[in-house]
Amino acid sequence: MNLRLYLLQRVTAALMLPLVLGHLVVIFYATSTKLTAADILGRTEGSIGWALFYGAFVCLVAVHGAIGFATIAREWFGARGQAPTIIMWTVGVVLLLLGLRAVFAVTMPGGLS
Amino acid sequence: MQVSREHSATLDRTNTVNANVTKLEVRVWRGGEAGYYDTFSVPKRTNQTVLDVVTWIQRNLDPTLSYRFACRVGMCGSCGMTVNGAPRWTCRTHVSKVASDNLLEIGPLGNLPVIKDLTTDMSRFFEKWQRAEGAFVPTKTRKDPIAAISPQDAARQNVDEAIECINCGVCFAACDTVRWSEDYLGPAALNRAWSLANDARDGGNTNRLRAISAAGGCHACHSHQSCMQHCPKDLNPTRSIAGLKRLTMEAYLRGDLS
């Protein structure tokens, strides 16, 4: 792992820490107060706050997770040469697209449909 | 193929002294990368080390057994072997502390190519010291006065532990990351780099920090701390590596490594 990727992974981990805690609080709140899907969508659709919160979360996860996957591919599955880099970019882009799609789906007014 | 053969001594002087002596069942690796464990019966003695057992086997049962040792007192770092699954210095490892049910299984150190029996090829281990810029780079000549390093100096205190390394390779054999990445420098080489990075007399830090920031450098360490757990000198290479991560990060942010 080169130093730039190492730093990027640590910085994204530090930034995700408060977001993970916030996400856990949201989960506990949503499940303990028995909110329905409609209740949740009623609060998230059209909300710039939730869009920024989960949009940032998804971007950080995509960067952090992609670097980690490249390391796993190298160390556990013996990926060599350009393979770890290709895996890193692929995982990063897929995570980013799937994550942002989910964020849009719950925060866009009226959803994605 | 696993083959097991039973050996017994034709003459054991200990048995003539103590008729009630108990025996150790010792399984010893024979061959190279491909090999088998051979089983030997060795008299158990008080204050017996694992190296004593190996030496006894070679002198009394099988003179073809290959192993490496030199000082026998925990200074030279030559006698590292895998004992009952864990890497250890055998000259200071008492049988009574590691044998369970009088059973010992002794193999070569892990993560290193086996030459024969208990002897490994340590070239890879020492080449990584070179790659980590583990050689001292002097900044003065013999005509200059000797540099005064205060024991209270913070950089000197940083390496109080690290400089006690005897290069035995036990940490290298214990390290998961070494097993997973053949280019990883490993705990001992990085610990050495940390010692020199804190040496006020040394002038090689720019190249050193660059070397240990490359692929396979200090940032590949996952901080599993197997090196600390198995180090026979109770050193903490993980802490040295954490120090290097800090130093390289600071150097990178200053623009020294770009």
CSV table of C-alpha atoms in Angstrom, one decimal:
chain,number,residue,atom,x,y,z
A,1,MET,CA,0.0,0.0,0.0
A,2,ASN,CA,1.4,3.4,-0.8
A,3,LEU,CA,1.4,6.3,1.6
A,4,ARG,CA,-1.2,8.3,-0.3
A,5,LEU,CA,-3.7,5.5,-0.2
A,6,TYR,CA,-2.8,4.8,3.5
A,7,LEU,CA,-3.5,8.4,4.4
A,8,LEU,CA,-6.7,8.5,2.4
A,9,GLN,CA,-8.0,5.4,4.1
A,10,ARG,CA,-7.2,6.8,7.6
A,11,VAL,CA,-8.7,10.2,6.8
A,12,THR,CA,-11.9,8.6,5.5
A,13,ALA,CA,-12.1,6.4,8.6
A,14,ALA,CA,-11.8,9.4,10.9
A,15,LEU,CA,-14.5,11.3,9.0
A,16,MET,CA,-16.8,8.3,9.0
A,17,LEU,CA,-16.6,7.9,12.8
A,18,PRO,CA,-19.3,10.5,13.6
A,19,LEU,CA,-21.3,9.4,10.6
A,20,VAL,CA,-21.3,5.8,11.8
A,21,LEU,CA,-22.4,6.8,15.2
A,22,GLY,CA,-25.2,9.0,13.7
A,23,HIS,CA,-26.3,6.1,11.5
A,24,LEU,CA,-26.5,3.8,14.5
A,25,VAL,CA,-28.6,6.4,16.4
A,26,VAL,CA,-30.9,6.6,13.4
A,27,ILE,CA,-31.3,2.8,13.3
A,28,PHE,CA,-32.0,2.6,17.0
A,29,TYR,CA,-34.4,5.5,16.8
A,30,ALA,CA,-36.3,4.2,13.8
A,31,THR,CA,-36.7,0.6,15.2
A,32,SER,CA,-37.5,1.6,18.8
A,33,THR,CA,-40.2,4.1,17.8
A,34,LYS,CA,-41.7,1.6,15.3
A,35,LEU,CA,-41.5,4.0,12.3
A,36,THR,CA,-43.0,2.7,9.1
A,37,ALA,CA,-41.2,3.0,5.8
A,38,ALA,CA,-43.7,5.6,4.9
A,39,ASP,CA,-42.9,7.6,8.1
A,40,ILE,CA,-39.2,7.4,7.3
A,41,LEU,CA,-39.6,8.4,3.6
A,42,GLY,CA,-41.9,11.3,4.8
A,43,ARG,CA,-38.9,12.7,6.8
A,44,THR,CA,-36.1,12.0,4.3
A,45,GLU,CA,-37.7,12.9,0.9
A,46,GLY,CA,-36.8,16.4,0.1
A,47,SER,CA,-34.4,16.7,3.0
A,48,ILE,CA,-31.1,18.4,2.1
A,49,GLY,CA,-29.8,17.4,5.6
A,50,TRP,CA,-30.3,13.7,5.1
A,51,ALA,CA,-29.1,13.9,1.5
A,52,LEU,CA,-25.8,15.5,2.7
A,53,PHE,CA,-25.4,13.1,5.7
A,54,TYR,CA,-25.9,9.9,3.7
A,55,GLY,CA,-24.3,11.3,0.5
A,56,ALA,CA,-21.1,12.1,2.4
A,57,PHE,CA,-21.3,8.7,4.1
A,58,VAL,CA,-21.5,6.9,0.8
A,59,CYS,CA,-18.6,8.8,-0.7
A,60,LEU,CA,-16.4,8.0,2.3
A,61,VAL,CA,-17.4,4.3,2.3
A,62,ALA,CA,-16.7,4.0,-1.4
A,63,VAL,CA,-13.1,5.4,-1.0
A,64,HIS,CA,-12.4,3.6,2.3
A,65,GLY,CA,-13.8,0.2,1.3
A,66,ALA,CA,-12.3,0.3,-2.2
A,67,ILE,CA,-8.7,0.7,-0.7
A,68,GLY,CA,-9.4,-2.1,1.8
A,69,PHE,CA,-10.7,-4.4,-1.0
A,70,ALA,CA,-7.5,-3.9,-2.9
A,71,THR,CA,-5.4,-4.9,0.1
A,72,ILE,CA,-7.6,-8.0,0.7
A,73,ALA,CA,-7.2,-9.0,-2.9
A,74,ARG,CA,-3.4,-8.6,-2.7
A,75,GLU,CA,-2.9,-10.3,0.7
A,76,TRP,CA,-5.5,-13.0,0.7
A,77,PHE,CA,-6.0,-13.8,-2.9
A,78,GLY,CA,-2.6,-13.1,-4.3
A,79,ALA,CA,-3.6,-10.4,-6.8
A,80,ARG,CA,-0.5,-8.9,-8.4
A,81,GLY,CA,0.4,-6.2,-11.0
A,82,GLN,CA,-2.5,-3.9,-11.9
A,83,ALA,CA,-5.2,-6.3,-10.6
A,84,PRO,CA,-5.5,-4.7,-7.1
A,85,THR,CA,-5.8,-1.2,-8.7
A,86,ILE,CA,-8.5,-2.4,-11.1
A,87,ILE,CA,-10.3,-4.1,-8.2
A,88,MET,CA,-10.0,-0.9,-6.1
A,89,TRP,CA,-11.5,1.3,-8.8
A,90,THR,CA,-14.2,-1.2,-9.7
A,91,VAL,CA,-15.3,-1.7,-6.0
A,92,GLY,CA,-15.2,2.1,-5.4
A,93,VAL,CA,-17.3,3.0,-8.4
A,94,VAL,CA,-19.8,0.3,-7.8
A,95,LEU,CA,-20.2,1.3,-4.1
A,96,LEU,CA,-20.5,4.9,-5.1
A,97,LEU,CA,-23.1,4.3,-7.7
A,98,LEU,CA,-25.2,1.9,-5.6
A,99,GLY,CA,-24.9,4.1,-2.5
A,100,LEU,CA,-25.8,7.3,-4.3
A,101,ARG,CA,-28.7,5.7,-6.0
A,102,ALA,CA,-30.0,4.6,-2.6
A,103,VAL,CA,-29.5,8.1,-1.2
A,104,PHE,CA,-31.3,9.7,-4.1
A,105,ALA,CA,-34.1,7.2,-3.8
A,106,VAL,CA,-34.9,8.2,-0.2
A,107,THR,CA,-34.1,11.9,-0.3
A,108,MET,CA,-35.3,13.1,-3.7
A,109,PRO,CA,-38.8,14.6,-3.5
A,110,GLY,CA,-41.1,11.8,-4.7
A,111,GLY,CA,-38.2,9.3,-4.8
A,112,LEU,CA,-36.6,7.8,-7.9
A,113,SER,CA,-39.8,6.4,-9.5
B,1,MET,CA,4.4,-38.0,2.8
B,2,GLN,CA,4.4,-38.1,6.5
B,3,VAL,CA,6.7,-40.9,7.8
B,4,SER,CA,7.4,-41.5,11.5
B,5,ARG,CA,10.3,-43.6,12.8
B,6,GLU,CA,11.2,-44.4,16.4
B,7,HIS,CA,14.7,-43.8,17.5
B,8,SER,CA,16.3,-44.8,20.8
B,9,ALA,CA,19.7,-44.1,22.2
B,10,THR,CA,22.1,-47.0,22.4
B,11,LEU,CA,23.7,-45.4,25.5
B,12,ASP,CA,22.2,-42.7,27.6
B,13,ARG,CA,24.4,-41.7,30.4
B,14,THR,CA,21.6,-40.0,32.3
B,15,ASN,CA,19.7,-43.3,32.5
B,16,THR,CA,22.6,-44.8,34.5
B,17,VAL,CA,22.3,-42.0,37.0
B,18,ASN,CA,18.5,-41.9,37.3
B,19,ALA,CA,16.6,-45.0,36.5
B,20,ASN,CA,13.3,-43.2,36.8
B,21,VAL,CA,14.0,-40.7,34.2
B,22,THR,CA,11.0,-39.9,32.0
B,23,LYS,CA,11.2,-39.5,28.3
B,24,LEU,CA,10.1,-36.7,26.0
B,25,GLU,CA,8.5,-37.6,22.7
B,26,VAL,CA,10.1,-35.2,20.2
B,27,ARG,CA,8.8,-34.7,16.7
B,28,VAL,CA,11.5,-33.0,14.5
B,29,TRP,CA,11.1,-31.7,11.0
B,30,ARG,CA,13.3,-33.5,8.5
B,31,GLY,CA,13.9,-32.6,4.9
B,32,GLY,CA,13.4,-29.3,3.0
B,33,GLU,CA,10.2,-27.5,2.1
B,34,ALA,CA,8.7,-31.0,1.5
B,35,GLY,CA,9.5,-33.2,4.4
B,36,TYR,CA,8.1,-35.1,7.4
B,37,TYR,CA,8.2,-35.1,11.2
B,38,ASP,CA,10.5,-37.8,12.6
B,39,THR,CA,9.9,-39.0,16.1
B,40,PHE,CA,12.7,-39.3,18.7
B,41,SER,CA,12.7,-40.4,22.3
B,42,VAL,CA,14.8,-38.0,24.5
B,43,PRO,CA,15.5,-38.3,28.2
B,44,LYS,CA,13.8,-35.5,30.2
B,45,ARG,CA,16.1,-33.5,32.4
B,46,THR,CA,15.6,-30.6,34.8
B,47,ASN,CA,16.3,-27.1,33.4
B,48,GLN,CA,16.5,-28.6,29.9
B,49,THR,CA,16.1,-26.2,27.0
B,50,VAL,CA,14.7,-27.0,23.6
B,51,LEU,CA,18.1,-26.4,22.1
B,52,ASP,CA,19.5,-29.0,24.5
B,53,VAL,CA,17.0,-31.5,23.2
B,54,VAL,CA,17.9,-30.8,19.6
B,55,THR,CA,21.6,-31.1,20.4
B,56,TRP,CA,21.0,-34.3,22.3
B,57,ILE,CA,19.3,-35.8,19.3
B,58,GLN,CA,22.0,-34.8,16.9
B,59,ARG,CA,24.8,-36.1,19.2
B,60,ASN,CA,23.1,-39.3,20.3
B,61,LEU,CA,20.5,-40.4,17.8
B,62,ASP,CA,21.0,-38.8,14.3
B,63,PRO,CA,24.2,-36.9,13.4
B,64,THR,CA,22.6,-35.9,10.1
B,65,LEU,CA,20.1,-33.5,11.8
B,66,SER,CA,20.8,-30.0,10.7
B,67,TYR,CA,20.1,-27.0,12.9
B,68,ARG,CA,21.7,-23.6,13.6
B,69,PHE,CA,23.0,-22.1,16.9
B,70,ALA,CA,25.9,-20.2,18.2
B,71,CYS,CA,26.0,-18.4,21.6
B,72,ARG,CA,23.5,-20.6,23.5
B,73,VAL,CA,22.8,-17.6,25.8
B,74,GLY,CA,20.2,-15.5,24.0
B,75,MET,CA,22.5,-13.0,22.3
B,76,CYS,CA,23.2,-14.1,18.8
B,77,GLY,CA,19.7,-14.8,17.5
B,78,SER,CA,20.7,-18.0,15.5
B,79,CYS,CA,18.6,-20.7,17.1
B,80,GLY,CA,15.0,-19.6,16.2
B,81,MET,CA,12.7,-22.6,15.5
B,82,THR,CA,9.0,-23.4,15.6
B,83,VAL,CA,8.3,-25.1,18.9
B,84,ASN,CA,4.8,-26.6,19.4
B,85,GLY,CA,3.4,-24.3,16.8
B,86,ALA,CA,5.0,-21.0,18.0
B,87,PRO,CA,8.3,-19.4,16.9
B,88,ARG,CA,10.8,-19.2,19.7
B,89,TRP,CA,14.5,-18.8,20.5
B,90,THR,CA,15.3,-22.4,21.5
B,91,CYS,CA,18.4,-21.7,23.7
B,92,ARG,CA,16.3,-19.8,26.3
B,93,THR,CA,13.1,-21.8,26.0
B,94,HIS,CA,12.8,-24.3,28.7
B,95,VAL,CA,11.1,-27.6,27.8
B,96,SER,CA,9.1,-27.5,31.0
B,97,LYS,CA,7.4,-24.3,29.8
B,98,VAL,CA,6.4,-25.4,26.3
B,99,ALA,CA,6.0,-29.2,26.4
B,100,SER,CA,2.5,-30.5,27.0
B,101,ASP,CA,2.3,-34.2,28.1
B,102,ASN,CA,6.0,-34.6,27.4
B,103,LEU,CA,5.4,-33.9,23.7
B,104,LEU,CA,7.6,-31.5,21.7
B,105,GLU,CA,7.2,-30.7,18.0
B,106,ILE,CA,10.2,-28.8,16.6
B,107,GLY,CA,10.2,-27.3,13.1
B,108,PRO,CA,12.0,-24.7,11.1
B,109,LEU,CA,11.0,-21.0,11.5
B,110,GLY,CA,8.0,-20.0,9.4
B,111,ASN,CA,8.0,-17.5,6.5
B,112,LEU,CA,11.5,-18.5,5.4
B,113,PRO,CA,12.6,-21.1,2.9
B,114,VAL,CA,13.8,-24.3,4.6
B,115,ILE,CA,17.4,-25.4,3.6
B,116,LYS,CA,17.3,-28.7,5.5
B,117,ASP,CA,15.6,-29.9,8.7
B,118,LEU,CA,15.6,-27.0,11.2
B,119,THR,CA,17.8,-24.7,9.2
B,120,THR,CA,16.2,-21.9,7.2
B,121,ASP,CA,17.6,-19.6,4.6
B,122,MET,CA,17.5,-16.2,6.2
B,123,SER,CA,18.7,-14.2,3.1
B,124,ARG,CA,15.2,-12.8,2.5
B,125,PHE,CA,15.1,-11.6,6.1
B,126,PHE,CA,18.4,-9.7,5.9
B,127,GLU,CA,17.8,-8.4,2.4
B,128,LYS,CA,14.8,-6.7,3.8
B,129,TRP,CA,17.0,-4.9,6.3
B,130,GLN,CA,19.0,-3.6,3.4
B,131,ARG,CA,15.8,-2.6,1.6
B,132,ALA,CA,14.6,-0.7,4.7
B,133,GLU,CA,17.9,1.3,4.7
B,134,GLY,CA,18.8,-0.5,7.9
B,135,ALA,CA,22.5,0.5,7.6
B,136,PHE,CA,23.8,3.4,9.6
B,137,VAL,CA,24.8,6.5,7.5
B,138,PRO,CA,27.5,8.4,9.3
B,139,THR,CA,27.5,12.2,9.2
B,140,LYS,CA,30.9,12.7,10.9
B,141,THR,CA,34.4,11.5,10.3
B,142,ARG,CA,36.7,9.8,12.9
B,143,LYS,CA,38.4,13.1,13.4
B,144,ASP,CA,35.2,14.7,14.8
B,145,PRO,CA,34.5,14.4,18.5
B,146,ILE,CA,32.2,11.6,19.6
B,147,ALA,CA,28.5,12.7,19.4
B,148,ALA,CA,27.1,13.1,22.9
B,149,ILE,CA,23.6,11.5,23.2
B,150,SER,CA,21.9,12.2,26.4
B,151,PRO,CA,20.0,9.3,28.0
B,152,GLN,CA,17.2,11.9,28.6
B,153,ASP,CA,17.0,12.8,25.0
B,154,ALA,CA,13.5,12.1,23.7
B,155,ALA,CA,14.6,10.5,20.4
B,156,ARG,CA,17.0,8.2,22.3
B,157,GLN,CA,14.3,7.2,24.7
B,158,ASN,CA,12.0,6.4,21.8
B,159,VAL,CA,14.3,3.5,20.9
B,160,ASP,CA,15.2,2.2,24.4
B,161,GLU,CA,13.6,-1.1,23.5
B,162,ALA,CA,14.1,-1.2,19.7
B,163,ILE,CA,17.9,-1.2,19.9
B,164,GLU,CA,17.9,-4.5,21.9
B,165,CYS,CA,16.8,-6.5,18.9
B,166,ILE,CA,19.0,-9.6,18.2
B,167,ASN,CA,17.8,-10.3,14.7
B,168,CYS,CA,16.6,-13.8,15.5
B,169,GLY,CA,13.7,-13.7,12.9
B,170,VAL,CA,11.1,-14.8,15.4
B,171,CYS,CA,8.9,-11.8,14.7
B,172,PHE,CA,9.3,-12.3,10.9
B,173,ALA,CA,8.2,-15.9,11.3
B,174,ALA,CA,5.2,-14.9,13.5
B,175,CYS,CA,4.0,-12.1,11.2
B,176,ASP,CA,0.7,-12.6,9.3
B,177,THR,CA,1.5,-9.7,6.9
B,178,VAL,CA,4.9,-11.3,6.0
B,179,ARG,CA,3.0,-14.5,5.2
B,180,TRP,CA,0.5,-12.7,3.0
B,181,SER,CA,2.8,-10.2,1.2
B,182,GLU,CA,6.2,-11.3,0.0
B,183,ASP,CA,7.3,-7.7,-0.5
B,184,TYR,CA,6.5,-6.7,3.1
B,185,LEU,CA,9.7,-5.6,5.0
B,186,GLY,CA,8.6,-7.2,8.2
B,187,PRO,CA,8.8,-6.2,11.9
B,188,ALA,CA,12.6,-6.6,12.4
B,189,ALA,CA,13.7,-4.5,9.5
B,190,LEU,CA,11.2,-1.8,10.3
B,191,ASN,CA,12.2,-1.9,13.9
B,192,ARG,CA,15.8,-1.3,12.8
B,193,ALA,CA,14.6,1.6,10.6
B,194,TRP,CA,12.9,3.1,13.6
B,195,SER,CA,16.1,2.8,15.6
B,196,LEU,CA,18.1,4.6,13.0
B,197,ALA,CA,15.3,7.2,12.3
B,198,ASN,CA,15.8,8.3,16.0
B,199,ASP,CA,19.6,8.3,15.8
B,200,ALA,CA,20.9,11.9,15.9
B,201,ARG,CA,24.2,10.7,14.4
B,202,ASP,CA,22.6,9.2,11.3
B,203,GLY,CA,22.1,11.1,8.0
B,204,GLY,CA,20.1,8.6,6.0
B,205,ASN,CA,16.6,9.4,7.0
B,206,THR,CA,15.3,10.9,3.7
B,207,ASN,CA,16.2,7.7,1.8
B,208,ARG,CA,15.0,5.6,4.7
B,209,LEU,CA,11.6,7.2,5.0
B,210,ARG,CA,11.2,6.9,1.2
B,211,ALA,CA,12.1,3.2,1.3
B,212,ILE,CA,9.8,2.3,4.1
B,213,SER,CA,6.9,4.3,2.5
B,214,ALA,CA,7.1,2.3,-0.7
B,215,ALA,CA,4.9,-0.8,-1.4
B,216,GLY,CA,5.6,-3.4,1.3
B,217,GLY,CA,6.7,-0.7,3.8
B,218,CYS,CA,5.5,0.2,7.2
B,219,HIS,CA,2.0,1.1,6.0
B,220,ALA,CA,1.3,-2.6,5.1
B,221,CYS,CA,1.4,-3.5,8.9
B,222,HIS,CA,-2.0,-4.4,10.2
B,223,SER,CA,-0.9,-4.0,13.9
B,224,HIS,CA,-1.8,-7.6,14.7
B,225,GLN,CA,1.0,-7.5,17.2
B,226,SER,CA,2.1,-11.1,16.7
B,227,CYS,CA,5.7,-9.7,16.7
B,228,MET,CA,5.2,-8.2,20.1
B,229,GLN,CA,3.6,-11.4,21.4
B,230,HIS,CA,6.4,-13.7,20.2
B,231,CYS,CA,9.5,-11.5,20.6
B,232,PRO,CA,11.8,-13.4,22.9
B,233,LYS,CA,13.2,-10.1,24.1
B,234,ASP,CA,9.8,-8.7,25.0
B,235,LEU,CA,10.2,-5.9,22.5
B,236,ASN,CA,7.4,-4.2,20.7
B,237,PRO,CA,8.1,-3.8,16.9
B,238,THR,CA,4.5,-2.8,16.4
B,239,ARG,CA,5.1,0.3,18.4
B,240,SER,CA,8.2,1.0,16.3
B,241,ILE,CA,6.2,0.6,13.1
B,242,ALA,CA,3.5,2.9,14.5
B,243,GLY,CA,6.3,5.5,15.1
B,244,LEU,CA,7.4,5.1,11.5
B,245,LYS,CA,3.9,5.6,10.2
B,246,ARG,CA,3.8,8.9,12.2
B,247,LEU,CA,7.2,10.0,10.9
B,248,THR,CA,6.4,9.2,7.3
B,249,MET,CA,3.0,10.8,7.5
B,250,GLU,CA,4.6,14.0,8.9
B,251,ALA,CA,7.3,13.9,6.2
B,252,TYR,CA,4.6,13.4,3.5
B,253,LEU,CA,2.5,16.3,4.7
B,254,ARG,CA,5.6,18.5,4.8
B,255,GLY,CA,6.2,17.5,1.2
B,256,ASP,CA,9.5,15.7,1.9
B,257,LEU,CA,8.3,12.4,0.4
B,258,SER,CA,6.5,13.6,-2.7
